[in-house]
Short mmCIF file of C-alpha atoms and ligand atoms in Angstrom, two decimals:
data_model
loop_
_atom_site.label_atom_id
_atom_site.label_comp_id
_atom_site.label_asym_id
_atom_site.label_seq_id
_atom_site.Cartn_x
_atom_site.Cartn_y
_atom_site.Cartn_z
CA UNK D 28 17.16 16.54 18.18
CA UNK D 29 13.84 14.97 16.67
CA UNK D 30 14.61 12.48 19.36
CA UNK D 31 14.59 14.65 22.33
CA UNK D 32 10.78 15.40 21.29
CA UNK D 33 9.81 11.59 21.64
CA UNK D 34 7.75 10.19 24.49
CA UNK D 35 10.41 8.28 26.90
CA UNK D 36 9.77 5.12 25.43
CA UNK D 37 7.85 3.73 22.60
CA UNK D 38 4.54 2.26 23.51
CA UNK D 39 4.88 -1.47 23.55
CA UNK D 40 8.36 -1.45 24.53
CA UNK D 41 6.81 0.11 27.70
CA UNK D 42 4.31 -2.42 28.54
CA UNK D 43 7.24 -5.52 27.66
CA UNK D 44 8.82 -3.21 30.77
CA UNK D 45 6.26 -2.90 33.20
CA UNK D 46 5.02 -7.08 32.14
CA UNK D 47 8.96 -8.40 32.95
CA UNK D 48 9.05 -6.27 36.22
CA UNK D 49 5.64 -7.41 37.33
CA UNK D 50 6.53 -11.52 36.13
CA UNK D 51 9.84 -10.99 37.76
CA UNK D 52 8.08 -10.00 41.19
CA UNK D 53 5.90 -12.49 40.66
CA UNK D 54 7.24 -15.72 39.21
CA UNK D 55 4.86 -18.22 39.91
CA UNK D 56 2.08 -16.09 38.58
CA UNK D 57 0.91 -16.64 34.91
CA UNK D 58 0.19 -14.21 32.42
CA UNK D 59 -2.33 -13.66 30.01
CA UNK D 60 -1.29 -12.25 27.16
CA UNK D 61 -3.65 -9.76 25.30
CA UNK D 62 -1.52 -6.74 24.43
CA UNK D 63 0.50 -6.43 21.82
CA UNK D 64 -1.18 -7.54 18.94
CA UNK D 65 1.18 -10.98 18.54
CA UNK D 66 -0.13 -14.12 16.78
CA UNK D 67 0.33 -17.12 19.11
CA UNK D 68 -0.55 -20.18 16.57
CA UNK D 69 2.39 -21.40 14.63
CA UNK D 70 2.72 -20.89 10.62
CA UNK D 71 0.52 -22.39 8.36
CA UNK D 72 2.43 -25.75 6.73
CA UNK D 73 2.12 -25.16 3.67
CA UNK D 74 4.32 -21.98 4.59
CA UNK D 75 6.44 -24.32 6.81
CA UNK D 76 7.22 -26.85 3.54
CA UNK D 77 8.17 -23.50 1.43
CA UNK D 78 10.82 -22.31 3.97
CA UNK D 79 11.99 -25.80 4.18
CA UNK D 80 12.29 -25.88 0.60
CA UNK D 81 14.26 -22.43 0.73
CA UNK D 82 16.80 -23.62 3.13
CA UNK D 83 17.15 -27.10 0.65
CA UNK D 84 17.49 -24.12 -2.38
CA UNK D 85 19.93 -22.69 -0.75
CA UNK D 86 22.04 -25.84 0.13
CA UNK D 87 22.53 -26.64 -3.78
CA UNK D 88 24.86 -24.49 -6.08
CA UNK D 89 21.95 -25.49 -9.05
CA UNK D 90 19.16 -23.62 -6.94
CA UNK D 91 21.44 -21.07 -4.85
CA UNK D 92 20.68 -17.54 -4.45
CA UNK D 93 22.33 -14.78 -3.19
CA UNK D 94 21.46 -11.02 -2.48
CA UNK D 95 18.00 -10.91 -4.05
CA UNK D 96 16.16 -7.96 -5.63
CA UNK D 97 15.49 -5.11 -3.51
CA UNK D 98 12.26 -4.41 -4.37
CA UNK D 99 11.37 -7.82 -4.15
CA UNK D 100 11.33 -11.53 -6.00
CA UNK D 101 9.21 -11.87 -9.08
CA UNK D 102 7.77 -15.06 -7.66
CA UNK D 103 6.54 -13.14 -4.63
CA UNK D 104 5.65 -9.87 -6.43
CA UNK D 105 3.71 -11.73 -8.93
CA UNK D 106 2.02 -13.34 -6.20
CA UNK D 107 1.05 -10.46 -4.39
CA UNK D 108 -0.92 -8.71 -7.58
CA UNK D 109 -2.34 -11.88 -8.35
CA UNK D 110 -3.98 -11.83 -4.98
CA UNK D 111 -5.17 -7.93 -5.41
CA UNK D 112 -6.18 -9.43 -9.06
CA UNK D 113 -8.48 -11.95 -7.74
CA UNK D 114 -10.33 -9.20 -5.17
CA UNK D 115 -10.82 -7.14 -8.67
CA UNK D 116 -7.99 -4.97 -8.32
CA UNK D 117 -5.54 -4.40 -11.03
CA UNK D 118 -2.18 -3.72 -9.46
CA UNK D 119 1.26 -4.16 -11.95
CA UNK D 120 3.56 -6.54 -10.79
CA UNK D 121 6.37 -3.66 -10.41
CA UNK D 122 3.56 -1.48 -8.34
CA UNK D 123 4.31 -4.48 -5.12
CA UNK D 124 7.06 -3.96 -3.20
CA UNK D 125 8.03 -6.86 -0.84
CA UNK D 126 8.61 -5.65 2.45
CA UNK D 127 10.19 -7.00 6.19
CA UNK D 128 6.92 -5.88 7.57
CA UNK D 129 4.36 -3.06 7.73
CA UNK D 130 5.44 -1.57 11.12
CA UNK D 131 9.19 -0.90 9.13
CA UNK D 132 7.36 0.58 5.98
CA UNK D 133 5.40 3.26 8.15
CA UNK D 134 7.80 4.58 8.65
CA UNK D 135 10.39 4.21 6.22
CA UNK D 136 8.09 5.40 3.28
CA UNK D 137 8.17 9.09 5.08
CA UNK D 138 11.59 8.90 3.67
CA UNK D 139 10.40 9.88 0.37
CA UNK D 140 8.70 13.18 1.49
CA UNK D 141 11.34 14.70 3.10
CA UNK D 142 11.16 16.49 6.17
CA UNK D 143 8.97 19.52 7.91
CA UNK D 144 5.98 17.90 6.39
CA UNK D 145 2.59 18.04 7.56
CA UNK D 146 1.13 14.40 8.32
CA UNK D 147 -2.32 14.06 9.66
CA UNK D 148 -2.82 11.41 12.16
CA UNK D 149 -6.22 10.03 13.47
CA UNK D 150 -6.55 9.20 16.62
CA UNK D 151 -6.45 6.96 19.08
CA UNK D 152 -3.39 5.54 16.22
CA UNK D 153 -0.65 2.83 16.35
CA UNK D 154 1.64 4.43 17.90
CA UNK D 155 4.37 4.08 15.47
CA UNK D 156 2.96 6.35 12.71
CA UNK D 157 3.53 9.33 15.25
CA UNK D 158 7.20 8.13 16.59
CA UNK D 159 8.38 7.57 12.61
CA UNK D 160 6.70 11.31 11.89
CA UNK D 161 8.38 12.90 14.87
CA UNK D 162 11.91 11.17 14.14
CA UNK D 163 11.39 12.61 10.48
CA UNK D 164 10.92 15.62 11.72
CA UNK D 165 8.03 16.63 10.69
CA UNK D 166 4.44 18.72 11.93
CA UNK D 167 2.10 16.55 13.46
CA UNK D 168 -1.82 17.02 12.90
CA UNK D 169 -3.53 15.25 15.58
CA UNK D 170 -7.57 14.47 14.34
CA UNK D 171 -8.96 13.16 17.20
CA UNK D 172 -12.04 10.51 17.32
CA UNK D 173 -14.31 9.62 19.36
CA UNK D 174 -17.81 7.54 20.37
CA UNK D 175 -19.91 10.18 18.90
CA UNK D 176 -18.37 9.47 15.28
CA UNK D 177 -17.93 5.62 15.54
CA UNK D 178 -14.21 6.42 16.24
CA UNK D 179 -14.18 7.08 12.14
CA UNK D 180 -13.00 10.84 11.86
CA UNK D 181 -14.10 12.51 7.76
CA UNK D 182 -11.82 14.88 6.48
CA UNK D 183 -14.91 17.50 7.75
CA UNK D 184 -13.03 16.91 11.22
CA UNK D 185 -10.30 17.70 10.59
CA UNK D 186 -10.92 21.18 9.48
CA UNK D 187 -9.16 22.48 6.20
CA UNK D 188 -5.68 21.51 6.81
CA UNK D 189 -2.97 22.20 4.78
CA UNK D 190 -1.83 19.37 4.59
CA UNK D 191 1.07 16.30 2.98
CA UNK D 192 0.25 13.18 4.57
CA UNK D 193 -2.26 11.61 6.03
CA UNK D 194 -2.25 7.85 7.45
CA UNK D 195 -5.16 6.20 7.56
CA UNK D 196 -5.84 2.25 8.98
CA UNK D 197 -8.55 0.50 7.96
CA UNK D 198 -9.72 -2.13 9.99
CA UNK D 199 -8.14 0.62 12.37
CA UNK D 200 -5.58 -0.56 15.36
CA UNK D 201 -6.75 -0.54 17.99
CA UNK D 202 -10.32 0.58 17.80
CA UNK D 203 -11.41 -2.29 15.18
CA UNK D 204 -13.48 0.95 13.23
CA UNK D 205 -13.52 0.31 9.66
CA UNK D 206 -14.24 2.72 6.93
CA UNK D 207 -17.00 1.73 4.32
CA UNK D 208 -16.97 2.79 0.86
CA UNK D 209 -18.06 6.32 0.78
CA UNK D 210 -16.39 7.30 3.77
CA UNK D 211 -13.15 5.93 2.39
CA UNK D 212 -14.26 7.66 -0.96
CA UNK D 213 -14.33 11.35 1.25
CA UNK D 214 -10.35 11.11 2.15
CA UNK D 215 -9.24 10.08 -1.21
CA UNK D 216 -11.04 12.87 -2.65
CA UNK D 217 -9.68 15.23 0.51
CA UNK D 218 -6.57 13.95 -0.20
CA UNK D 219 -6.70 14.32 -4.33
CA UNK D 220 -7.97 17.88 -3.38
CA UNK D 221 -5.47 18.90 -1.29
CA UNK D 222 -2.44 16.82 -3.14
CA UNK D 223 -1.74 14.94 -0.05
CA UNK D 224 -0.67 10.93 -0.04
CA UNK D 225 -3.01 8.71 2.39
CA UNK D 226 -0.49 6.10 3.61
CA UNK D 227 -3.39 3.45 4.09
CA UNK D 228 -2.10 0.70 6.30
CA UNK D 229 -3.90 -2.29 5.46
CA UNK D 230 -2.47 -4.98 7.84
CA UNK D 231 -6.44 -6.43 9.21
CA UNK D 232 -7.37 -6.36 5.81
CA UNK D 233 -8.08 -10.32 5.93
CA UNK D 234 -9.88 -9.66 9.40
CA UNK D 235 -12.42 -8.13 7.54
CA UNK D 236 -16.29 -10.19 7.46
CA UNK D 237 -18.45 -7.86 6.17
CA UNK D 238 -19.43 -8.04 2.52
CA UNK D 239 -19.08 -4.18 1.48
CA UNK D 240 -16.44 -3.40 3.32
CA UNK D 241 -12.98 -2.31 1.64
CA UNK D 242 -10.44 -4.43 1.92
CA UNK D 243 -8.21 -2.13 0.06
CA UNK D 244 -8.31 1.71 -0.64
CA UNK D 245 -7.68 0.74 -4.53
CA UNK D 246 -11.37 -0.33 -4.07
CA UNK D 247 -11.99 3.61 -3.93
CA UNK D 248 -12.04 5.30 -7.36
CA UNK D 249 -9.34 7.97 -7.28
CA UNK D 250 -6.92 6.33 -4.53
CA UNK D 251 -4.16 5.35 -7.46
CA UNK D 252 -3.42 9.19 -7.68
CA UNK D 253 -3.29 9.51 -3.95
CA UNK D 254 -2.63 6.45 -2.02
CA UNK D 255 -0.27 3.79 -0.90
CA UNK D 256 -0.95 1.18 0.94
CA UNK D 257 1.05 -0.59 2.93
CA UNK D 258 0.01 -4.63 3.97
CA UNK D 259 1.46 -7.30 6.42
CA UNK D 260 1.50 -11.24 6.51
CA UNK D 261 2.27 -10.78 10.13
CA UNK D 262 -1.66 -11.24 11.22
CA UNK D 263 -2.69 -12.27 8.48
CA UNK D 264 -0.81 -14.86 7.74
CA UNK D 265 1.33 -15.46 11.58
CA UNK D 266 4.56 -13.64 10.11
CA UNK D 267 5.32 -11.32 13.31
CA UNK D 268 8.44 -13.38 14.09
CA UNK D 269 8.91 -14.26 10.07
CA UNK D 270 8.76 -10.72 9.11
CA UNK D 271 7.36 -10.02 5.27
CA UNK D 272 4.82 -7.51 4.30
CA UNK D 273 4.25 -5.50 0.84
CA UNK D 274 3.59 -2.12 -0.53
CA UNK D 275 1.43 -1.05 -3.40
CA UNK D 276 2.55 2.50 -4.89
CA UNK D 277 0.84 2.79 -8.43
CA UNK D 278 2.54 4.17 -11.04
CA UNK D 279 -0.02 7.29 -11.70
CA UNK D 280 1.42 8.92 -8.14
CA UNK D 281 3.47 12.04 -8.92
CA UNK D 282 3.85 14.82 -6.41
CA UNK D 283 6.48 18.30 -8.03
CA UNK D 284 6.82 16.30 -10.86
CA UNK D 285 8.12 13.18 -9.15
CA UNK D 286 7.39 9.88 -9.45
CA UNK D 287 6.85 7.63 -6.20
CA UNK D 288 6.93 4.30 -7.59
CA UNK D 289 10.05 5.52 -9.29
CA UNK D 290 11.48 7.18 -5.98
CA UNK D 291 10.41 4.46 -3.62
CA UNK D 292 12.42 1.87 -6.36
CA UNK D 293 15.01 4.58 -6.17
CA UNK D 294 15.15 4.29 -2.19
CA UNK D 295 15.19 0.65 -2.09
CA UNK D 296 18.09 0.02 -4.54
CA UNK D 297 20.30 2.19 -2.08
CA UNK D 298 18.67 1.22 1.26
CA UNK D 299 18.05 -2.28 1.46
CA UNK D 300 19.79 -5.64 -0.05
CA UNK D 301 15.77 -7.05 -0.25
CA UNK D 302 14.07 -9.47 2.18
CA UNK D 303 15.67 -13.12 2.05
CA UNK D 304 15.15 -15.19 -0.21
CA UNK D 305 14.16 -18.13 2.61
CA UNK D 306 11.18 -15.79 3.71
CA UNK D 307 9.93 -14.95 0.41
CA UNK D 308 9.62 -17.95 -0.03
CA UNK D 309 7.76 -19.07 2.46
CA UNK D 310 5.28 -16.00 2.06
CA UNK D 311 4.62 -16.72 -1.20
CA UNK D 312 3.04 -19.74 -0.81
CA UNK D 313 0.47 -17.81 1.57
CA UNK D 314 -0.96 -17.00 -1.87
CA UNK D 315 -1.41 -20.08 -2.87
CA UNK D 316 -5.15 -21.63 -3.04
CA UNK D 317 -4.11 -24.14 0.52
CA UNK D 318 -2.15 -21.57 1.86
CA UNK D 319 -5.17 -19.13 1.59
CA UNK D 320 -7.27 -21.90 2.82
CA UNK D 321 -4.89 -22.52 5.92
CA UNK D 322 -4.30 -18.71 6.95
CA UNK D 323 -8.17 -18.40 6.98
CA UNK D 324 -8.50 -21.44 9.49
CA UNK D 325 -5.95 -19.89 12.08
CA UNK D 326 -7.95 -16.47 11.46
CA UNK D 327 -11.57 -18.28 12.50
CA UNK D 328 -9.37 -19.61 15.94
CA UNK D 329 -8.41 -15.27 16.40
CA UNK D 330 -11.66 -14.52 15.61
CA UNK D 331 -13.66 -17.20 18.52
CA UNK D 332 -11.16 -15.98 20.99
CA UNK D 333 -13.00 -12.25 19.34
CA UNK D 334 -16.17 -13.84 20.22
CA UNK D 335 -15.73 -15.01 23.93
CA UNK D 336 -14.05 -11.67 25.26
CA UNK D 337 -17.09 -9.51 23.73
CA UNK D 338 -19.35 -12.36 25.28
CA UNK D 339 -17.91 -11.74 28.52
CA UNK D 340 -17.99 -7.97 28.12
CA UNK D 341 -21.11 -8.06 26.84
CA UNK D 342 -22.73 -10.02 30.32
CA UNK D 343 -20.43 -7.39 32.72
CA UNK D 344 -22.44 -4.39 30.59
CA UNK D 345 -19.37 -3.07 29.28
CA UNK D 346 -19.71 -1.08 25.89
CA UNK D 347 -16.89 -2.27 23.57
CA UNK D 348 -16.56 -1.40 19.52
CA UNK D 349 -14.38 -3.71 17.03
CA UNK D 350 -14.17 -7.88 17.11
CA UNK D 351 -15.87 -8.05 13.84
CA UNK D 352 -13.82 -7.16 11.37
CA UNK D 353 -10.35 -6.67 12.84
CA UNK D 354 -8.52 -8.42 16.21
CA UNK D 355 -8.71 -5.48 18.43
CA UNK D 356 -11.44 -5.12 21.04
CA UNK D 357 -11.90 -1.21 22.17
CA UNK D 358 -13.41 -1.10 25.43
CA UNK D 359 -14.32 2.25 28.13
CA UNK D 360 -12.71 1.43 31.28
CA UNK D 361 -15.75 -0.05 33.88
CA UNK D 362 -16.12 3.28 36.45
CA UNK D 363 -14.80 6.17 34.66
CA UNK D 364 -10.91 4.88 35.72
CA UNK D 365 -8.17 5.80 33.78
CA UNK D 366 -6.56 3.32 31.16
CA UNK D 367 -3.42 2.93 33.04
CA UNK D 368 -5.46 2.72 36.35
CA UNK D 369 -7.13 -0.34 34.20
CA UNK D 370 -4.36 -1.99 33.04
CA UNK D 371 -2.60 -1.67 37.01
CA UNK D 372 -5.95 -3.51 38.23
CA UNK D 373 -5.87 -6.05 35.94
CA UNK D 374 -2.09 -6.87 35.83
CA UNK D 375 -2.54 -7.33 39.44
CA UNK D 376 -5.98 -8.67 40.23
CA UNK D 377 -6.19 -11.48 37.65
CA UNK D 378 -2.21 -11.26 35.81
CA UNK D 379 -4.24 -9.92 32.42
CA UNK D 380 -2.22 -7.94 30.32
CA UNK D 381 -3.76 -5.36 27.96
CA UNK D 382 -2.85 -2.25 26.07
CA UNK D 383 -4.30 1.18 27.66
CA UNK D 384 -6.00 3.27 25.26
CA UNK D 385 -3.90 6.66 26.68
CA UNK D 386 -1.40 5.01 24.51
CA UNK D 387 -2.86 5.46 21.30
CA UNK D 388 -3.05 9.12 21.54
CA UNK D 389 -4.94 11.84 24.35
CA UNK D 390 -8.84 10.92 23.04
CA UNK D 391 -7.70 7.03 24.18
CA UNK D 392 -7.69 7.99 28.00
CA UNK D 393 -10.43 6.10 29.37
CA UNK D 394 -10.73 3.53 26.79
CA UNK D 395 -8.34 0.07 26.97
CA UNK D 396 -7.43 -2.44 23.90
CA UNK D 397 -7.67 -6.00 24.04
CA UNK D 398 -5.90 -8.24 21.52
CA UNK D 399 -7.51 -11.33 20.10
CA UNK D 400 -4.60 -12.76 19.29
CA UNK D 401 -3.73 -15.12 22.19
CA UNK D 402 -3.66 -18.39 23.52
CA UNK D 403 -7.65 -19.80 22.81
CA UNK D 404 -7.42 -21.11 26.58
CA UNK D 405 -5.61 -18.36 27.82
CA UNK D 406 -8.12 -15.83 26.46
CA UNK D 407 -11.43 -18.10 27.35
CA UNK D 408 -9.65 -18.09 31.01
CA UNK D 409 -8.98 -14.30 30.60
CA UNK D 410 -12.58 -13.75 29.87
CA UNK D 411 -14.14 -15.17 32.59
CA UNK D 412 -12.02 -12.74 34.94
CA UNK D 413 -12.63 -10.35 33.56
CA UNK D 414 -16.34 -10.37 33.75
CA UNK D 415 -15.83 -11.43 37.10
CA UNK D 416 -13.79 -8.84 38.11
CA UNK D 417 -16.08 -5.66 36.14
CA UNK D 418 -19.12 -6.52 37.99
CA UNK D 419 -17.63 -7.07 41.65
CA UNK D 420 -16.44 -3.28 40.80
C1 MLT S 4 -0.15 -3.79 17.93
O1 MLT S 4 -0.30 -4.48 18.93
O2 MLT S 4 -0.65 -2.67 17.81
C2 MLT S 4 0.70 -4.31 16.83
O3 MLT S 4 0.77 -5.68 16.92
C3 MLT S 4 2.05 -3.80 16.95
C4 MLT S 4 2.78 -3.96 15.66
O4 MLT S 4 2.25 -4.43 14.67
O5 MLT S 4 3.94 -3.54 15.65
#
């Protein structure tokens, strides 16, 4: 019956609705594609030669492979705490879990907990960290952000909750907030405090530009006794149709006298036959030294499309936050209109598709997310109308 307390249908699936219904009415219109946060450059090749070198693998009996670990390939696990390693982090090899993707491992993880916990959500939040909570059955705590706090809610916000979970995104989707240091440092220490677990979803980590800002919470003394984090080589790295991602639980995290790492290895064994071996493959070489090098050049291409949408908002005097550090643009809707009053007028004025802020939570109304994650031309086109459109308001 968790179900029954669901919205009618999950956020993005929505807008895929409403886009195929309006292209359908419409066919000789084209779209422009700035909602769901999907990476439209192809795969970096040196990922491309390591999944063709998987497929040759698995063409020879000498180099075969079958079902493969379910927590995860050395090769790929190895790789993933040699990149936390080189960022100053010390994470064990058996502490990375390889994953099919963040957006799975939300909500999966809650698995672990049970159900008829409490999990604190700040909002406006990807949507899928309240759908997994709900289907899990558990109490929601809505902490609610806003302009006034730089859309980065403190554990003084959200009162003294009693409380088990908390998820927490940093660069956030879809506001493009991120936490520095010492704010980061007040939820672990909430969280050590109250004995909760911060699921930290760290999937804009390599979005990030400025020098002191985390890219991890195991940056923050105190997170390995309160924190997962859970990562994503789907924009980092072009994965969304690939699918491979990784979670760090450390080895210190014990809640009743249970061990997570332990649990979550527990959970995986029975759940899950592992990621293939093809994809790991491929996503280990976006560890390697070109592969890092290659990732970062389709990143700069997300980033200038960043750069010409908050030029264009900037010249229509709209006031905007994110585009530095993460590929989300948070804008308030020109004229006080609603978000889905924004994203009817710009579906049909100028075919622009967006995400409304109303769908990240209540304190979203008003407010409308742009990704920066589509075509270059498409989103310098996209631009223009846009300012175009704002100031003939
Ligand atoms: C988003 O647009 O918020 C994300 O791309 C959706 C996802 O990662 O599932």
């Amino acid at each position: 019956m968790n179900y029954a307390n669901l919205k009618d249908s999950y956020l993005f699936y929505g807008i895929a609705q409403k886009t195929k219904a309006y292209q359908k009415a419409n066919p000789d219109k084209h779209l422009y594609r700035m909602g769901i946060g999907d990476v439209s450059l192809p795969l970096a090749p040196t990922v491309i030669e390591a999944l063709h070198r998987g497929v040759d693998d698995q063409a020879n009996k000498a180099t075969f492979n079958g079902y493969m670990p379910e927590c995860g390939a050395d090769f790929l696990r190895e790789a993933i705490a040699g990149y936390y390693k080189k960022r100053g982090i010390d994470i064990a090899v058996d502490e990375a879990f390889v994953s099919s993707g963040a957006s799975d491992e939300l909500g999966d993880i809650l698995d672990i907990f049970g159900h008829g916990k409490k999990v604190m959500i700040m909002e406006p939040a990807y949507p899928a960290y309240l759908d997994a909570s709900i289907i899990a059955g558990n109490e929601i705590i809505h902490v609610e952000s806003g302009k006034e706090n730089g859309f980065l809610p403190l554990p003084e916000d959200a009162g003294a909750a009693d409380v088990d979970l908390i998820y927490l995104c940093s660069p956030n989707n879809p506001t493009g907030a991120v936490f520095g240091k010492d704010k980061l440092k007040k939820w672990v220490d909430y969280a050590n405090r109250q004995s909760a677990i911060i699921l930290f979803d760290a999937a804009y980590e390599a979005f990030i530009e400025e020098e002191d800002v985390p890219h991890s919470i195991f940056e923050i003394e105190g997170a390995r006794t309160c924190a997962i984090e859970i990562c994503s080589l789907s924009k980092t790295a072009g994965f969304t149709g690939t699918r491979c991602g990784y979670t760090i639980i450390p080895k210190e995290l014990e809640r009743n006298g249970m061990n997570l790492n332990a649990m979550w290895v527990r959970n995986r064994t029975s759940k899950t036959n592992g990621v293939s071996y093809i994809i790991q493959r491929g996503a280990a070489a976006v560890f390697t030294e070109e592969g890092q090098k290659q990732i970062k050049e389709n990143i700069q291409v997300y980033k200038q499309n960043g750069k010409n949408l908050m030029a264009a908002l900037d010249r229509a005097g709209v006031w905007y936050t994110g585009g530095k550090n993460a590929p989300y643009i948070w804008m308030k809707c020109p004229k006080e209109m609603g978000s889905w009053e924004f994203f009817d007028l710009i579906l049909n004025e100028i075919q622009v598709i967006g995400t409304p802020g109303e769908g990240f939570g209540k304190c979203g109304e008003g407010y409308f997310r742009f990704s920066t994650f589509g075509d270059p031309q498409d989103t310098l086109k996209a631009a223009e109308m846009l300012e175009k459109l704002i100031k003939e308001l």
